[in-house]
Every structure is written in C-alpha cells, then in structure tokens.
XYZ file of C-alpha atoms in Angstrom:
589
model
C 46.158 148.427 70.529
C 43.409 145.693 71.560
C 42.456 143.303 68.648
C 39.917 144.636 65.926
C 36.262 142.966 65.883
C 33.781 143.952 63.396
C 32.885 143.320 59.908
C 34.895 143.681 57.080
C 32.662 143.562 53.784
C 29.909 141.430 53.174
C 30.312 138.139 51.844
C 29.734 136.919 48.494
C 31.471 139.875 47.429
C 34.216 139.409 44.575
C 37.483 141.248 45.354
C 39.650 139.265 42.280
C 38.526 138.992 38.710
C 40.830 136.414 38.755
C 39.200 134.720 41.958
C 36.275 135.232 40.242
C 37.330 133.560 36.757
C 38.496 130.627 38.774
C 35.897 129.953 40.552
C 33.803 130.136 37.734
C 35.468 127.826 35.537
C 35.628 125.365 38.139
C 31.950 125.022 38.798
C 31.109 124.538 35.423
C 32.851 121.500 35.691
C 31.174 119.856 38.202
C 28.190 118.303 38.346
C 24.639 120.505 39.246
C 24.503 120.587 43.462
C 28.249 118.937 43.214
C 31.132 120.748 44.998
C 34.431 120.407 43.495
C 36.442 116.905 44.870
C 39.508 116.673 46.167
C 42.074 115.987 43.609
C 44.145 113.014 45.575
C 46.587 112.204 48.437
C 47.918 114.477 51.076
C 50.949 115.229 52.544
C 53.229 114.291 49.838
C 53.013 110.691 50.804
C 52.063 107.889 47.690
C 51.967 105.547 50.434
C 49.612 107.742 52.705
C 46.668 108.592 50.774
C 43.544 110.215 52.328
C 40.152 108.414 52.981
C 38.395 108.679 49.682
C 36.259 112.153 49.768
C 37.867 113.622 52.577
C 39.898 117.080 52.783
C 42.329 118.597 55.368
C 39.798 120.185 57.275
C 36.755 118.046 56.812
C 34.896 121.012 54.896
C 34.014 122.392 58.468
C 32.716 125.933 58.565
C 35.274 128.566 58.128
C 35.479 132.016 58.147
C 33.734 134.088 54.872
C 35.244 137.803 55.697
C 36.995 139.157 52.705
C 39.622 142.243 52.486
C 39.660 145.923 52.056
C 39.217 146.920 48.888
C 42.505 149.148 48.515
C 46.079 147.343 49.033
C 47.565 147.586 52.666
C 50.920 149.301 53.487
C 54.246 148.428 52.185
C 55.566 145.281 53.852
C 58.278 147.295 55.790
C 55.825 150.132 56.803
C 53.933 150.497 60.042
C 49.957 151.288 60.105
C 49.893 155.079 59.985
C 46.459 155.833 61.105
C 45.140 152.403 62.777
C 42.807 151.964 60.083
C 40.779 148.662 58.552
C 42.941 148.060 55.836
C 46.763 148.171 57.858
C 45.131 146.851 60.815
C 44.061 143.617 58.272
C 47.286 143.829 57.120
C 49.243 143.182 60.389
C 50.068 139.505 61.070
C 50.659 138.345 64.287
C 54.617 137.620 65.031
C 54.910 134.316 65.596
C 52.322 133.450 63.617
C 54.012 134.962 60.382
C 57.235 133.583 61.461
C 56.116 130.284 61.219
C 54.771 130.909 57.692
C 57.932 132.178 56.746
C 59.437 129.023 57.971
C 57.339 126.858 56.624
C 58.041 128.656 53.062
C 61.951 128.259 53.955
C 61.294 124.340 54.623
C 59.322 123.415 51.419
C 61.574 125.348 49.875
C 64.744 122.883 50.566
C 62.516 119.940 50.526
C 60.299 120.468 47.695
C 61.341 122.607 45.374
C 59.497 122.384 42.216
C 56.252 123.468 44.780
C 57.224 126.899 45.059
C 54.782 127.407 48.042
C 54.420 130.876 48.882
C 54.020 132.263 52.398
C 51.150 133.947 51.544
C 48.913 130.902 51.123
C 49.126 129.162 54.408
C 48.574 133.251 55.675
C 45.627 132.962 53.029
C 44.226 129.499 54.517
C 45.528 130.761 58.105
C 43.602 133.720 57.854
C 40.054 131.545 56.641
C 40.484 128.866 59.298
C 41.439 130.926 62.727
C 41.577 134.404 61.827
C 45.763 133.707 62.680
C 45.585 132.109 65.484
C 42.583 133.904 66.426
C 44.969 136.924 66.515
C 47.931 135.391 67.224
C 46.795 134.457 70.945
C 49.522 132.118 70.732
C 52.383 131.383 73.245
C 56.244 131.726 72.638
C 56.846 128.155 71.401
C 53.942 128.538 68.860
C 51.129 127.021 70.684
C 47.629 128.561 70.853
C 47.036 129.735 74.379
C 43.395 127.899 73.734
C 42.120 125.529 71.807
C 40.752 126.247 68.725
C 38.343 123.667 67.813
C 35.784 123.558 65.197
C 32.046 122.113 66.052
C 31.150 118.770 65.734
C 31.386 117.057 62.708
C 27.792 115.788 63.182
C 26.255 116.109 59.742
C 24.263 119.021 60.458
C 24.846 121.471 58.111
C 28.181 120.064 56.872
C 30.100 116.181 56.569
C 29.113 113.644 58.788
C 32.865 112.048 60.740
C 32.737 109.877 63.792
C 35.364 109.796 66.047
C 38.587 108.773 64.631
C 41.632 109.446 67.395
C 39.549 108.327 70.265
C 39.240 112.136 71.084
C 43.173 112.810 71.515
C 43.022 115.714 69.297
C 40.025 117.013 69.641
C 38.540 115.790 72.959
C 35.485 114.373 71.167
C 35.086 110.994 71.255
C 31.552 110.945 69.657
C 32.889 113.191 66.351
C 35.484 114.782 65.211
C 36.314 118.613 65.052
C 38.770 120.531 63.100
C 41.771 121.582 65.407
C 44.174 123.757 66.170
C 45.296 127.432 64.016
C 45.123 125.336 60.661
C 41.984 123.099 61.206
C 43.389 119.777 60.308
C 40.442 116.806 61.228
C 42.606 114.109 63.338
C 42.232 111.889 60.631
C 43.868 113.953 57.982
C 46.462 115.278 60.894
C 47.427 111.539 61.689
C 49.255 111.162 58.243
C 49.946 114.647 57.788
C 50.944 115.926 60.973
C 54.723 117.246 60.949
C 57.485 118.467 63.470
C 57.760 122.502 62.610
C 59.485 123.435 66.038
C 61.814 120.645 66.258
C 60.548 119.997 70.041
C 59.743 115.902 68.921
C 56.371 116.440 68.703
C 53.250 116.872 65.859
C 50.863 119.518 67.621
C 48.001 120.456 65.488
C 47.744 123.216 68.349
C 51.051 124.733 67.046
C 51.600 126.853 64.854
C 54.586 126.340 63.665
C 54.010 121.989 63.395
C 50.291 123.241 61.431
C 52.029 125.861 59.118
C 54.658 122.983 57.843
C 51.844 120.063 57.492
C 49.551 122.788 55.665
C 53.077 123.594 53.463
C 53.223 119.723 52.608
C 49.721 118.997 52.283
C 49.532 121.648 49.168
C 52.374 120.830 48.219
C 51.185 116.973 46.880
C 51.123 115.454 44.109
C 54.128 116.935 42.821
C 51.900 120.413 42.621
C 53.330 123.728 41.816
C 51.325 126.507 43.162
C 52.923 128.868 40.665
C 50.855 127.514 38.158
C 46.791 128.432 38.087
C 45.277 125.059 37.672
C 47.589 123.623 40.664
C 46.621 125.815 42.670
C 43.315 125.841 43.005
C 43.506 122.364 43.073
C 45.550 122.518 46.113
C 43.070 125.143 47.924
C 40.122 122.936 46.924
C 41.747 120.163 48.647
C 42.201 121.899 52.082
C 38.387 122.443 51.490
C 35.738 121.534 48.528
C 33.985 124.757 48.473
C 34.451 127.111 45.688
C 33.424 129.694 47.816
C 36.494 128.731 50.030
C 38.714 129.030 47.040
C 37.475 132.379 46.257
C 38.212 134.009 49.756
C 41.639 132.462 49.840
C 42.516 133.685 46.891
C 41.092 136.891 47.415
C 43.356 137.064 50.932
C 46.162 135.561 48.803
C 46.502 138.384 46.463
C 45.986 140.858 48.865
C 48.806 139.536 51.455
C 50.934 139.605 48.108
C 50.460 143.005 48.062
C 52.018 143.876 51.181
C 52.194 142.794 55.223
C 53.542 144.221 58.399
C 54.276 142.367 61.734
C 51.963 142.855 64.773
C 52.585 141.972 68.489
C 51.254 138.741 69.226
C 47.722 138.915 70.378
C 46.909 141.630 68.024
C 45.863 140.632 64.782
C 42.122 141.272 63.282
C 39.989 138.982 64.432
C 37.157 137.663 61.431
C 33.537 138.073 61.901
C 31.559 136.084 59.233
C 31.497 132.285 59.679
C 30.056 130.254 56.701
C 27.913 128.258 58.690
C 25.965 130.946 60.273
C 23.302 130.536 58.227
C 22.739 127.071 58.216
C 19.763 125.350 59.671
C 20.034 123.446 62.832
C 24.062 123.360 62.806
C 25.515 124.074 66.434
C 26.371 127.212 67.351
C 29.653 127.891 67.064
C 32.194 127.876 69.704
C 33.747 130.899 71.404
C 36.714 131.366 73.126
C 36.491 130.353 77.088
C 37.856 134.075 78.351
C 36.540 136.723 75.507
C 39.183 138.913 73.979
C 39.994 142.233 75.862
C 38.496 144.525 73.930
C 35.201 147.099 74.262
C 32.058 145.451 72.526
C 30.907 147.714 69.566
C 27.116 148.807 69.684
C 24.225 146.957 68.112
C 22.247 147.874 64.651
C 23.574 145.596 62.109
C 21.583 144.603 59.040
C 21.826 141.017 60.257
C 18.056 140.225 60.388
C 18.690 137.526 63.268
C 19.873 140.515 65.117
C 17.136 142.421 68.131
C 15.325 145.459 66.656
C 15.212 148.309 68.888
C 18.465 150.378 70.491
C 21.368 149.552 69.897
C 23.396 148.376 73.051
C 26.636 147.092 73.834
C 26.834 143.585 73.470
C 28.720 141.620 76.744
C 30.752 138.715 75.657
C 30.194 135.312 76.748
C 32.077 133.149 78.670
C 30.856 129.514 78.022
C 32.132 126.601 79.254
C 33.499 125.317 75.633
C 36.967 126.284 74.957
C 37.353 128.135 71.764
C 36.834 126.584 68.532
C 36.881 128.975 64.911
C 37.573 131.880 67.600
C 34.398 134.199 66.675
C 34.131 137.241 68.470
C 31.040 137.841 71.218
C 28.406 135.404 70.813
C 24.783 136.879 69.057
C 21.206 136.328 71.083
C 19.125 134.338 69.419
C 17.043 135.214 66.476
C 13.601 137.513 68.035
C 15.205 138.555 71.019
C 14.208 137.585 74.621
C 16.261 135.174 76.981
C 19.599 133.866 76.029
C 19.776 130.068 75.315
C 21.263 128.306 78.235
C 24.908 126.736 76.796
C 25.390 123.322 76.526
C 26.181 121.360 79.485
C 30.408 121.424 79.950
C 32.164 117.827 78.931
C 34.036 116.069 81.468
C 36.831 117.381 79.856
C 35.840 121.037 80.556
C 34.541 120.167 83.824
C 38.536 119.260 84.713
C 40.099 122.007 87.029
C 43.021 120.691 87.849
C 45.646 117.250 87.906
C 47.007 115.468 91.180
C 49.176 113.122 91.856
C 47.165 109.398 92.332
C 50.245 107.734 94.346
C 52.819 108.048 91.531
C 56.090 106.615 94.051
C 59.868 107.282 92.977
C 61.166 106.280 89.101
C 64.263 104.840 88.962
C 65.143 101.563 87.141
C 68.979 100.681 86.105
C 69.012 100.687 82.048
C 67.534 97.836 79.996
C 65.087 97.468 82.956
C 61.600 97.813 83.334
C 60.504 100.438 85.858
C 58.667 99.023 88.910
C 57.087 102.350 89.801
C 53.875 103.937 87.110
C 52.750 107.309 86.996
C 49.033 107.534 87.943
C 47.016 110.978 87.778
C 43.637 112.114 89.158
C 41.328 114.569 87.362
C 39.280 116.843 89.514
C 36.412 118.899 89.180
C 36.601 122.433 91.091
C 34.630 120.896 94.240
C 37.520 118.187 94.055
C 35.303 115.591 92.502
C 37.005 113.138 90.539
C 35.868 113.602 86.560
C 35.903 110.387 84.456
C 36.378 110.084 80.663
C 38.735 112.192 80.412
C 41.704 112.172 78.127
C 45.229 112.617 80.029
C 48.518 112.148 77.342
C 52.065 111.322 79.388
C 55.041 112.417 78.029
C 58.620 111.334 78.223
C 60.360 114.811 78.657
C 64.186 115.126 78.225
C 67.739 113.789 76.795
C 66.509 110.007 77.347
C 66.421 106.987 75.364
C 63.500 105.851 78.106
C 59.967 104.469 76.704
C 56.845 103.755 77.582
C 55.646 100.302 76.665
C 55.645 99.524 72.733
C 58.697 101.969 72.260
C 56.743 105.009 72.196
C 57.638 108.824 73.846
C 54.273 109.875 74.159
C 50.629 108.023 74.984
C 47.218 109.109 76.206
C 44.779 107.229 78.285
C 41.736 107.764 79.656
C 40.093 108.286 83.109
C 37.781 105.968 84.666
C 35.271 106.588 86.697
C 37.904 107.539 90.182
C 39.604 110.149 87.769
C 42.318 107.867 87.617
C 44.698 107.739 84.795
C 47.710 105.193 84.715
C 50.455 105.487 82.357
C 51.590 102.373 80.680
C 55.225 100.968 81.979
C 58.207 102.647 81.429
C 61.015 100.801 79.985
C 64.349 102.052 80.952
C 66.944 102.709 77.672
C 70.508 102.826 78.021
C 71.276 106.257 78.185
C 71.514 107.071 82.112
C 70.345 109.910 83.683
C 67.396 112.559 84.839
C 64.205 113.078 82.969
C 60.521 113.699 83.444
C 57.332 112.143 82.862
C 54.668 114.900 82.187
C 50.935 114.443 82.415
C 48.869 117.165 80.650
C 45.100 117.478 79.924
C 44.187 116.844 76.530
C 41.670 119.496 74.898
C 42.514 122.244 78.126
C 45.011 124.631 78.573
C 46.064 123.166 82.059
C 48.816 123.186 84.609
C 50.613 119.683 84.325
C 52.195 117.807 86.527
C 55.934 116.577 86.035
C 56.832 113.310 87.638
C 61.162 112.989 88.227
C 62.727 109.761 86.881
C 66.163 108.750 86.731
C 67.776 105.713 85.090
C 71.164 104.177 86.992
C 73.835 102.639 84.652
C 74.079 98.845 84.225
C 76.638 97.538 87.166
C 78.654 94.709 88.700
C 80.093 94.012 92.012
C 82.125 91.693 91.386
C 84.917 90.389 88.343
C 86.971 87.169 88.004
C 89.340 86.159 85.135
C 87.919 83.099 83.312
C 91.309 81.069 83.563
C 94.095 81.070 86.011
C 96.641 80.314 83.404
C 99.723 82.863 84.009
C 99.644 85.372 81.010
C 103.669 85.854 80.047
C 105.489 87.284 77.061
C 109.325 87.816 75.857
C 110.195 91.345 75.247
C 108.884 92.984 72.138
C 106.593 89.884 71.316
C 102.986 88.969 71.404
C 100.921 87.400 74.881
C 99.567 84.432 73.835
C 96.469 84.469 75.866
C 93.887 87.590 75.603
C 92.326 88.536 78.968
C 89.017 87.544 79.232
C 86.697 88.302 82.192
C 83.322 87.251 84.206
C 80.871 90.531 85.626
C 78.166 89.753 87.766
C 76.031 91.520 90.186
C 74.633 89.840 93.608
C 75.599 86.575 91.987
C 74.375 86.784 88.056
C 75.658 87.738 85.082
C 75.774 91.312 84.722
C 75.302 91.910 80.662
C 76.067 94.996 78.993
C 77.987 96.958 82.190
C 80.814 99.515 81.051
C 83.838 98.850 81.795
C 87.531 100.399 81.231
C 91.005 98.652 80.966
C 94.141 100.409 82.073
C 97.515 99.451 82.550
C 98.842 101.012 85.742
C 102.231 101.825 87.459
C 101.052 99.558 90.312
C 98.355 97.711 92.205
C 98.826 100.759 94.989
C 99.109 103.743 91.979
C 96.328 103.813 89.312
C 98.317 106.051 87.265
C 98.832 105.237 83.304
C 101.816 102.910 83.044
C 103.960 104.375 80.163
C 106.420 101.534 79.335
C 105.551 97.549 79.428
C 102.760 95.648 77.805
C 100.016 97.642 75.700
C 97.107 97.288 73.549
C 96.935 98.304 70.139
C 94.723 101.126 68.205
C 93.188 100.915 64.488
C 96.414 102.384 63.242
C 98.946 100.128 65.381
C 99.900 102.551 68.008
C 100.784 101.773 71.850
C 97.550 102.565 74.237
C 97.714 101.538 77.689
C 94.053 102.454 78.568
C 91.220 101.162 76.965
C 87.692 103.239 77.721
C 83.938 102.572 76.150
C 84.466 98.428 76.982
C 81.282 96.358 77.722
C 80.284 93.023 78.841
C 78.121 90.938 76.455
C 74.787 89.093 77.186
C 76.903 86.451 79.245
C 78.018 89.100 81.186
C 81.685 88.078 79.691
C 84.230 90.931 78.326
C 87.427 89.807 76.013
C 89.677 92.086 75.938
C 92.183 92.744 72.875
C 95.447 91.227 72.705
C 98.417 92.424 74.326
C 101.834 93.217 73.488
C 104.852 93.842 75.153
C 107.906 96.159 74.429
C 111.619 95.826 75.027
C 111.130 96.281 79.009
C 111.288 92.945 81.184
C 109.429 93.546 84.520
C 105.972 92.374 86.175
C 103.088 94.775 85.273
C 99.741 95.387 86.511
C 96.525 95.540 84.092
C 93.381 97.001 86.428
C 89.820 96.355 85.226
C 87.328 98.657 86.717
C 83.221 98.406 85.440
C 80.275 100.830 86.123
C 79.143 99.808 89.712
C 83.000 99.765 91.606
C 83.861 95.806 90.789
C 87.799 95.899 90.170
C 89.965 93.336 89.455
C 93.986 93.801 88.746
C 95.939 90.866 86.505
C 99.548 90.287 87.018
C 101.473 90.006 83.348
C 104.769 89.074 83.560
C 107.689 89.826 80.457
C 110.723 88.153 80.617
C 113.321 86.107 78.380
C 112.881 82.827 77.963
C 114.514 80.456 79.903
C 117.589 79.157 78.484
C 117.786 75.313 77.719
C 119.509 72.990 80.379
C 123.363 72.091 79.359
C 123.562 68.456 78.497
C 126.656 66.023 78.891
C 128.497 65.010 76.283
C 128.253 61.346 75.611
C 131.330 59.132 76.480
C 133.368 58.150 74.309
C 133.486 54.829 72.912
C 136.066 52.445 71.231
C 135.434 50.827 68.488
C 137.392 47.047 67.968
C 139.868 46.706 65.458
C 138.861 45.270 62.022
C-alpha cells in the first residue's frame, strides 16, 4: 500500500471541545497580537536553561492537518477497508517503537511526568508527518533529511546560525531538524542517546523521541494534569493553534493505533506557513514518494483554473525539510519558478580519500598519520564549505584531539577536510575512523586504525644483591625491575610474574617461594602488572615454604623483554665452633 497524500479536513477546524476550551482560555491571557511564552527551561536541566524566548522548534512552520472525525480502529485491529481514518491511524513501526520507548524511559526516570506515548505521536505527527511516513532506516534514522526552511524572519523568528551548520547544514540560519524539529540550539542541551549507539542524532528517531520525552517533561511537569500540559505543548511551540492540533491528534491516537510497515504512514498536506507572505517555499523531499499524483481542482485559490491534471512531483536539489507532498505551481499559472541554486553541500556527490596513509600509534601516543577527505561534485570538482563530521567507530578508548569521539570540520576551497589528531588510549586494538557528509544521505568512507600495546625490549633488576630466604620465612628484598624500549624508559608496559619449574620449562612452579593474594593464599603467577612513569615495576614480596632448593622467578612484559631471577632458600649457616679458652691458675692467697 503506497503512502496516502491528500487532504484531511480543513484547518481551523475544531475536532476537541476540550482543545477548543484550552485554547481559548489561554489566549485570553495573553496580551492582544501576543502568542503564548514559553513557560521555562528545557530538558529537565536547572542548570541548562533555554535562551530567553526560544522553544524546541524555533516556532518554525509545521504541519496544520487535523483528524477524521470518527475514532480509528481498535489498537490491535488492522485497517479493514484502507480508508482515511485507519490509514491515519497506522503509525509507522519504528517510528511508534521509539515512542513507546521513549514512554518506557521517562517512565523509570521521571516518574511523576507520566508522559504518554501519544504526545510525542501527537507532536511527531505536527512536525514530520512520522518521519514523513516512517521513511526511516532500521537503526531509526530518517533515510533524508528533514529540515525545516530557514529561520530568516520571514514569516516566522529570526535565528542566525548557531552550530556552525553541523545540524542543519546552514551556516547563515538555522532550520528545525530531523523527525522532531529540534533548532540546534535547543538540540545542543537537549539532545539525548535513545539508541544507545553513543551518539545524539536529531536525525533519529529514537535519540528525538527521548529528548522530545524530556523536554515536556521539565519543570517537574505532569502531563496528566490540564494546565501542565498545555504548558508543555506551548513550549515545543508558542502557537495556540499548535496546541490545538496536538491535542486534537492527542486524543484521537488515545483512541486507538495500529502498526504500519515502515514507509507507509499518511503523509500531511497543510503546512502553516503556506499562507504567509514572502516566506520560502517549503522544502520537499530530494526523490518524491512512490505514489500516483491525485488530479487537480482543489478550492485552494493559488491553485490553476482550468482541467484538472495530474500533478508530477518535483525533484529539487534541497533535501527534504517538513516532508510535504508534490510541490504546487505558483499562484496564476504559467512557468514553474526555477529552484534555488543547490548549496555546496547538495552539490557533494561523493567522498574520497585525500592521502589518508596507515593509523597505527602504540597506546598513550599520538598518531602520526590524519585522516584527510575530498568532497566532489558529480564532474569530480572539488566543493568547498562543506561540512564533513569524523567519527571514532568501535570498542576504543582512542580520541581525537581535546578528548572527543566525534568532530566536524569544514572544506576549504580543494574540498579538503582534515581531521584533527588522533590520540591513541590504552585499550589496544582495531577500529575505524568514519567520515560522513553532514546534511546528505551519503556513502562514507571508513579509514582502519589500530593501536599496538605499550612495550619493552629489554628488563634489568635494579640491584644485584642475591635475594635468599630460610624455609617458611619472609625474602627480605622485593624484586624490583627497569623496562625500557630502544634505550628509554618504557612507562606503563604490561607485564606478568611467574614462578617457573626452570629457566628451560615455563611451567607454574608448584612448591618454593610465592607471592601472596588479598586473602593470604600461595600464588605463583602474578598477571595485570605494569611499569610506572619511570618505567620501574616493584613487585610484591615473596615468601618461601618448607622446601630448600634454588628457584627461578621469570618476568615477561608486552613487547617479548624477559628476564629470569635466581632466589635461593636455604638454612642458615650454622655459627663457626670456637675454642675453649685455656685454662688458667690462679696463685695461692
């Protein structure tokens, strides 16, 4: 079944006395020509407020479409006959599974909220039509971007850039992203982990569904009570009619939801800034939706007169942004508008490889190697200004510069992007640096990298004083050891301790001198050892038991250095006899 397109019911119309009610009763307490302001912080962080006057979403345009007038199908049911009201019903699979998780999550974490699914599919439903159907791929992330226009103050709020156009691959404004709309600002503090992959996506919607959760959640709300809210809706956007069509979806998903494939949800149709003077048009999808346009005649007046006709959908060069069906001609008919010209970020076709050489660095070291990228146009032309994010990808404690997994940086005017350098942690191993396009859905490219174990070659005992004990007593002297590699110090380098059955068999000794453990028990091998920032390892002190005998202790570090130490048990040497003194004779008194 290919998506659904067409309208719904007219906006402006009032499906909820109680949407109604509230709405009412909140405009009378505002100012004349004043929409309702947001009520405080986000997120559920005191120390994290929001700019003064701002909102989740900026107050960008969203969409106005309200529901069928009769109550969908039972939540366990399937649409019987394909019609408008189960079709609006169906939610897209992943898309209500990360609802349902983000419910789950505020429900262990806060409690007192009481956050209902049903709102973030409310707000979900107002910002991207789910996903724009739940065109979404099996981690959660929208195949597309979905990107709201420009911020420019025409038509709505006026926001300069504020990430440097990371999020939103605008550097001039800033646009509303991902399934949720968050601005960047509001998704810097906000932003949460809903997938558990280490990152905060906006474009995901399972990271967007848990910052939405915990963004109505603030303040110590609880949505179960009226007045909190509306407060809470307001604050993802000041517009009371915004309140009123989230409410009005609200009460209807309460009513009753099914699952739908992926891909296959309703997509909306009224946008609320249609009608507004001079604002940009607003973006559609780069590939249209597979679906067969419906014929013309609508009693849109900005709509052609004359037959009706199958309208062909568009496909501009700006990826998606609110995810609106086919674009409309302009108002009177005649030639289409030309679209704008593409941004160096759409103009990218592809990433390769600027030189990037091998990655390998031993732990604790810097990596000599960087990874460097090219952007290219189609005709291979390099494509400047551009926004490129690296990625450290795997099981590795490895960093770029300033500690961080993750950093974006821009092209110059070659194309070229160069990652900061990596600093290697101690974990060793395999991992990846990934380079990705930000603001297109992109093949990456994954660069190998491998960090190598801190070693020695070579180990030396730190005194040559003979280390002897009696039977069943205590060495006197702990063994204490120098690691270095090609002549220095070799600091933090694993090493292991064992007491063997002989310099020629490494095998566990199991009588003779041994170590102790925290509860006082004999161990002859000691594992997980390293050398400190001298490059220096003292080992614990050694006992010995009841068996006299020459025994072999074998230190072995990461890298092959080995070194074996002779300890010797054995009585003490008896004292040397001494003659008796002669006898003497005293004179007689």
């Amino acid at each position: 079944m290919a998506p659904v397109f067409g309208r719904r019911l007219r906006r402006g119309a009032v499906t909820s006395a109680v949407a109604a009610a509230a709405v009412a009763a909140l405009a009378a307490s505002q100012a004349p020509g004043v929409t309702v302001p947001r009520d405080g912080t986000a997120a559920g962080a005191a120390d994290s407020p929001t700019p003064a006057g701002d909102s989740a979403t900026g107050d960008s345009p969203y969409y106005t479409d309200l529901p069928p007038l009769h109550s969908p199908v039972p939540p366990t049911g399937a649409p019987p006959n394909g019609g408008d009201k189960e079709a609006e019903a169906g939610l897209p699979a992943t898309v209500l599974d990360a609802y349902k998780k983000a419910e789950s999550a505020l429900a262990e974490s806060k409690p007192g909220c009481n956050l209902p699914w049903q709102l973030l599919a409310a707000i979900g439903k107002v910002e991207s039509g789910q996903a724009r159907g739940g065109r979404v791929d099996a981690d959660g992330t929208t195949l597309k971007p979905i990107l709201g226009p420009p911020l420019n103050g025409i038509g709505f709020a006026k926001i300069t850039d504020t990430d440097d156009g990371a999020y939103d691959g605008d550097t001039v404004h800033d646009r509303a992203v991902g399934p949720m709309q968050f601005i960047p600002s509001t998704w810097a503090f906000a932003g949460r982990d809903g997938n558990n992959d280490g990152e905060k996506d906006p474009n995901n919607i399972y990271d967007a569904a848990l910052a939405a959760g915990h963004y109505l959640c603030a303040n110590d709300r609880d949505l179960s009570v009226d007045d909190d809210l509306h407060k809470a809706i307001l604050s993802y956007n000041r517009s009371t009619e915004y309140l009123n069509t989230v409410l009005s979806w609200l009460e209807y998903y309460r009513k009753g939801t099914h699952e739908v494939p992926d891909g296959r949800g309703v997509l909306p149709d009224d946008r609320s800034d249609e009608n507004v003077p001079g604002a940009s048009p607003t973006p559609v999808p780069s590939t249209p939706p597979s679906t067969t346009p419906k014929p013309g005649g609508s009693d849109k007046s900005d709509k052609p007169k004359g037959p009706a006709k199958p309208e062909k959908p568009k496909d501009p060069t700006t990826p998606g942004g609110g995810g609106t069906g086919p674009t409309k001609p302009p108002s009177g008919g005649g030639s289409e508008t030309p679209g704008p010209t593409p941004s160096p970020t759409e103009r990218v076709a592809r990433l390769e490889n600027a030189g990037t050489g091998k990655l390998a660095a031993t732990a604790g070291d810097a990596f000599a190697g960087r990874v460097s990228v090219r952007t290219e146009a189609t005709s291979g032309a390099a494509v400047g200004k551009v926004k490129v994010k690296f990625r450290v990808v795997g099981d590795t404690d490895t960093r770029f510069e300033g500690g961080v997994r993750s950093v974006y940086v821009t092209t110059n005017a070659a194309g070229k992007a160069t990652a900061p350098a990596l600093r290697a942690g101690e974990k060793a191993g395999a991992f990846t640096v990934r380079a990705t396009v930000v603001g297109r859905k992109l093949p990456g490219l994954d660069f190998a990298a491998e960090v190598t174990a801190r070693r020695a070659d070579a180990l030396k005992r730190t005194s040559d004083k003979d280390l002897m004990c009696e039977p069943g007593k205590e060495f006197a002297d702990r063994v204490e050891v120098k690691a270095t590699y090609k002549g220095e110090a070799a600091d933090g380098v694993a090493a292991t301790a064992t007491l063997v059955k002989s310099a020629a068999d490494a095998s566990v000794n199991d009588k003779g001198p041994y170590f102790k453990d925290a509860d006082g028990k004999p161990v002859r091998a000691l594992k997980g050892l390293k050398t400190d920032g001298d490059g220096l390892l003292k080992l614990p002190r050694l006992y010995a038991d009841d068996a006299a005998g020459t025994y072999v202790l074998r230190i072995v570090t990461e890298g092959g250095a080995t070194l074996t130490v002779e300890l010797k048990v054995a009585q003490a040497a008896a004292p040397d006899a001494t003659t008796a003194p002669e006898a003497t004779t005293e004179p007689a008194a």
